[in-house]
Short mmCIF file of C-alpha atoms in Angstrom, two decimals:
data_model
loop_
_atom_site.label_atom_id
_atom_site.label_comp_id
_atom_site.label_asym_id
_atom_site.label_seq_id
_atom_site.Cartn_x
_atom_site.Cartn_y
_atom_site.Cartn_z
CA MET A 1 107.21 119.15 133.76
CA VAL A 2 110.34 118.90 131.61
CA ASN A 3 111.28 122.52 132.40
CA ALA A 4 111.06 121.65 136.10
CA TYR A 5 113.32 118.62 135.47
CA LEU A 6 115.80 120.78 133.56
CA ALA A 7 115.91 123.25 136.45
CA ARG A 8 116.40 120.42 138.95
CA TYR A 9 119.11 118.90 136.74
CA ALA A 10 120.92 122.27 136.67
CA VAL A 11 120.82 122.50 140.47
CA SER A 12 121.94 118.88 140.98
CA SER A 13 124.88 119.31 138.62
CA ARG A 14 126.35 122.51 140.11
CA GLY A 15 129.73 121.96 141.65
CA GLY A 16 129.67 118.29 140.73
CA ALA A 17 127.43 117.59 143.70
CA GLY A 18 124.79 115.77 141.70
CA ALA A 19 124.93 112.56 139.74
CA ALA A 20 124.31 114.49 136.53
CA GLY A 21 127.71 116.20 136.27
CA GLY A 22 126.52 118.54 133.52
CA ALA A 23 125.14 121.99 132.95
CA VAL A 24 121.94 123.28 131.42
CA THR A 25 122.57 125.91 128.78
CA ASN A 26 118.90 126.59 128.03
CA ALA A 27 115.41 125.84 129.26
CA LEU A 28 112.96 124.55 126.67
CA ASP A 29 112.48 127.06 123.90
CA GLU A 30 109.18 127.68 122.10
CA SER A 31 109.76 124.62 119.92
CA GLY A 32 110.28 122.38 122.97
CA TYR A 33 114.07 122.07 122.69
CA ALA A 34 116.87 122.58 125.22
CA GLN A 35 120.56 121.79 125.10
CA LEU A 36 122.70 120.39 127.91
CA GLN A 37 126.40 119.88 128.27
CA HIS A 38 127.10 116.61 130.06
CA GLY A 39 130.79 115.86 130.27
CA SER A 40 132.14 116.23 126.73
CA ALA A 41 128.78 115.39 125.14
CA THR A 42 126.32 117.96 123.89
CA VAL A 43 122.87 116.59 124.64
CA GLY A 44 119.64 117.81 123.07
CA VAL A 45 116.38 117.48 124.99
CA ASN A 46 113.35 117.70 122.74
CA VAL A 47 109.72 117.50 123.83
CA LEU A 48 107.69 116.19 120.89
CA GLU A 49 104.36 117.26 122.30
CA ALA A 50 102.20 116.07 119.38
CA GLN A 51 103.56 112.54 119.86
CA GLY A 52 103.67 112.79 123.67
CA VAL A 53 107.36 111.85 123.62
CA LEU A 54 110.62 113.08 125.13
CA MET A 55 113.62 112.59 122.85
CA VAL A 56 117.11 112.97 124.28
CA PHE A 57 119.95 112.79 121.76
CA SER A 58 123.62 113.54 121.23
CA PRO A 59 125.31 114.01 117.84
CA ILE A 60 128.27 111.68 117.28
CA MET A 61 129.62 112.26 113.79
CA ALA A 62 128.72 112.83 110.16
CA VAL A 63 127.52 109.78 108.26
CA PRO A 64 130.58 108.39 106.44
CA LEU A 65 130.70 108.70 102.66
CA SER A 66 132.00 105.18 102.05
CA GLY A 67 131.50 101.79 103.68
CA ARG A 68 128.01 102.70 104.78
CA GLU A 69 126.54 99.20 104.76
CA ALA A 70 129.19 97.88 107.19
CA PHE A 71 128.94 101.06 109.24
CA TYR A 72 125.15 100.83 109.53
CA ARG A 73 125.44 97.17 110.49
CA ARG A 74 127.91 98.14 113.23
CA LEU A 75 125.47 100.76 114.57
CA LEU A 76 122.66 98.20 114.64
CA GLU A 77 124.82 95.64 116.41
CA LEU A 78 125.90 98.20 119.03
CA SER A 79 122.30 99.34 119.52
CA PHE A 80 121.28 95.79 120.43
CA ILE A 81 122.93 95.85 123.87
CA ALA A 82 125.95 98.19 124.06
CA THR A 83 123.84 101.34 124.21
CA SER A 84 121.63 100.38 127.17
CA ASP A 85 118.24 102.15 126.76
CA ALA A 86 119.61 104.40 124.01
CA ALA A 87 120.19 103.54 120.35
CA PHE A 88 122.11 104.88 117.39
CA ALA A 89 120.08 106.65 114.72
CA ILE A 90 120.61 108.83 111.67
CA ASP A 91 119.39 112.43 111.67
CA ARG A 92 118.52 112.62 107.99
CA SER A 93 118.19 116.41 107.86
CA ARG A 94 121.73 116.90 109.20
CA ASN A 95 123.30 113.69 107.83
CA GLU A 96 124.53 112.92 111.36
CA VAL A 97 124.81 109.83 113.49
CA VAL A 98 123.22 110.44 116.89
CA VAL A 99 122.67 108.49 120.07
CA ARG A 100 119.05 108.88 121.08
CA CYS A 101 116.55 107.70 123.62
CA LEU A 102 112.78 108.11 123.40
CA ARG A 103 110.41 108.01 126.36
CA ARG A 104 106.70 108.73 126.65
CA LEU A 105 106.08 111.92 128.59
CA SER A 106 103.24 110.41 130.61
CA ALA A 107 104.37 109.43 134.12
CA LEU A 108 107.97 110.47 133.43
CA GLU A 109 109.76 110.86 136.76
CA TYR A 110 112.84 112.99 137.38
CA GLU A 111 115.05 109.98 138.08
CA GLU A 112 114.17 108.54 134.66
CA PHE A 113 114.89 111.90 133.01
CA GLU A 114 118.30 112.09 134.67
CA ASP A 115 119.05 108.45 133.79
CA ILE A 116 118.17 109.05 130.13
CA VAL A 117 120.43 112.12 129.91
CA THR A 118 123.25 110.23 131.63
CA THR A 119 122.85 107.16 129.41
CA VAL A 120 122.81 109.15 126.17
CA SER A 121 125.84 111.22 127.18
CA GLN A 122 127.84 108.18 128.35
CA VAL A 123 127.13 106.25 125.16
CA ALA A 124 128.11 109.32 123.11
CA ASP A 125 131.36 109.72 125.10
CA THR A 126 132.15 106.03 124.78
CA TRP A 127 131.51 105.62 121.05
CA ASP A 128 132.14 108.96 119.32
CA ASP A 129 135.92 108.58 118.88
CA ALA A 130 135.73 104.82 118.35
CA LEU A 131 133.15 105.10 115.55
CA LEU A 132 135.09 107.89 113.86
CA GLN A 133 138.17 105.68 113.96
CA GLU A 134 136.27 102.66 112.60
CA ALA A 135 134.79 104.73 109.79
CA GLY A 136 138.26 105.96 108.84
CA GLY A 137 137.66 109.54 109.88
CA GLY A 138 139.86 109.77 112.93
#
């Protein structure tokens, strides 16, 4: 199902004709991962089959070395409303701040898939530079 959505997303985004405005660089690989470019955001699409979940995420920045408590509070405050259906999270293995959205795979429709990708990429585009600046890295 997700591969079909990725293919449809690629078609809808060619030539800027679709609402997506991005390009698919890969279909799902054997681990259930694909990467999209949506505007300036790199968006990962990951099917977590064992959990029955689709995770869409976009890396924002490295976790800052100092001022973490205030930084984490800022991420939580932004995740309350400013990120729509997405939220900020920390990818522990890469020590990165990401924007991510989780959705159960059951009854996932294409329009929801496209909306999730768009939301994650827009939040990433909106907050990546601002958060770097706030953390003193930009």
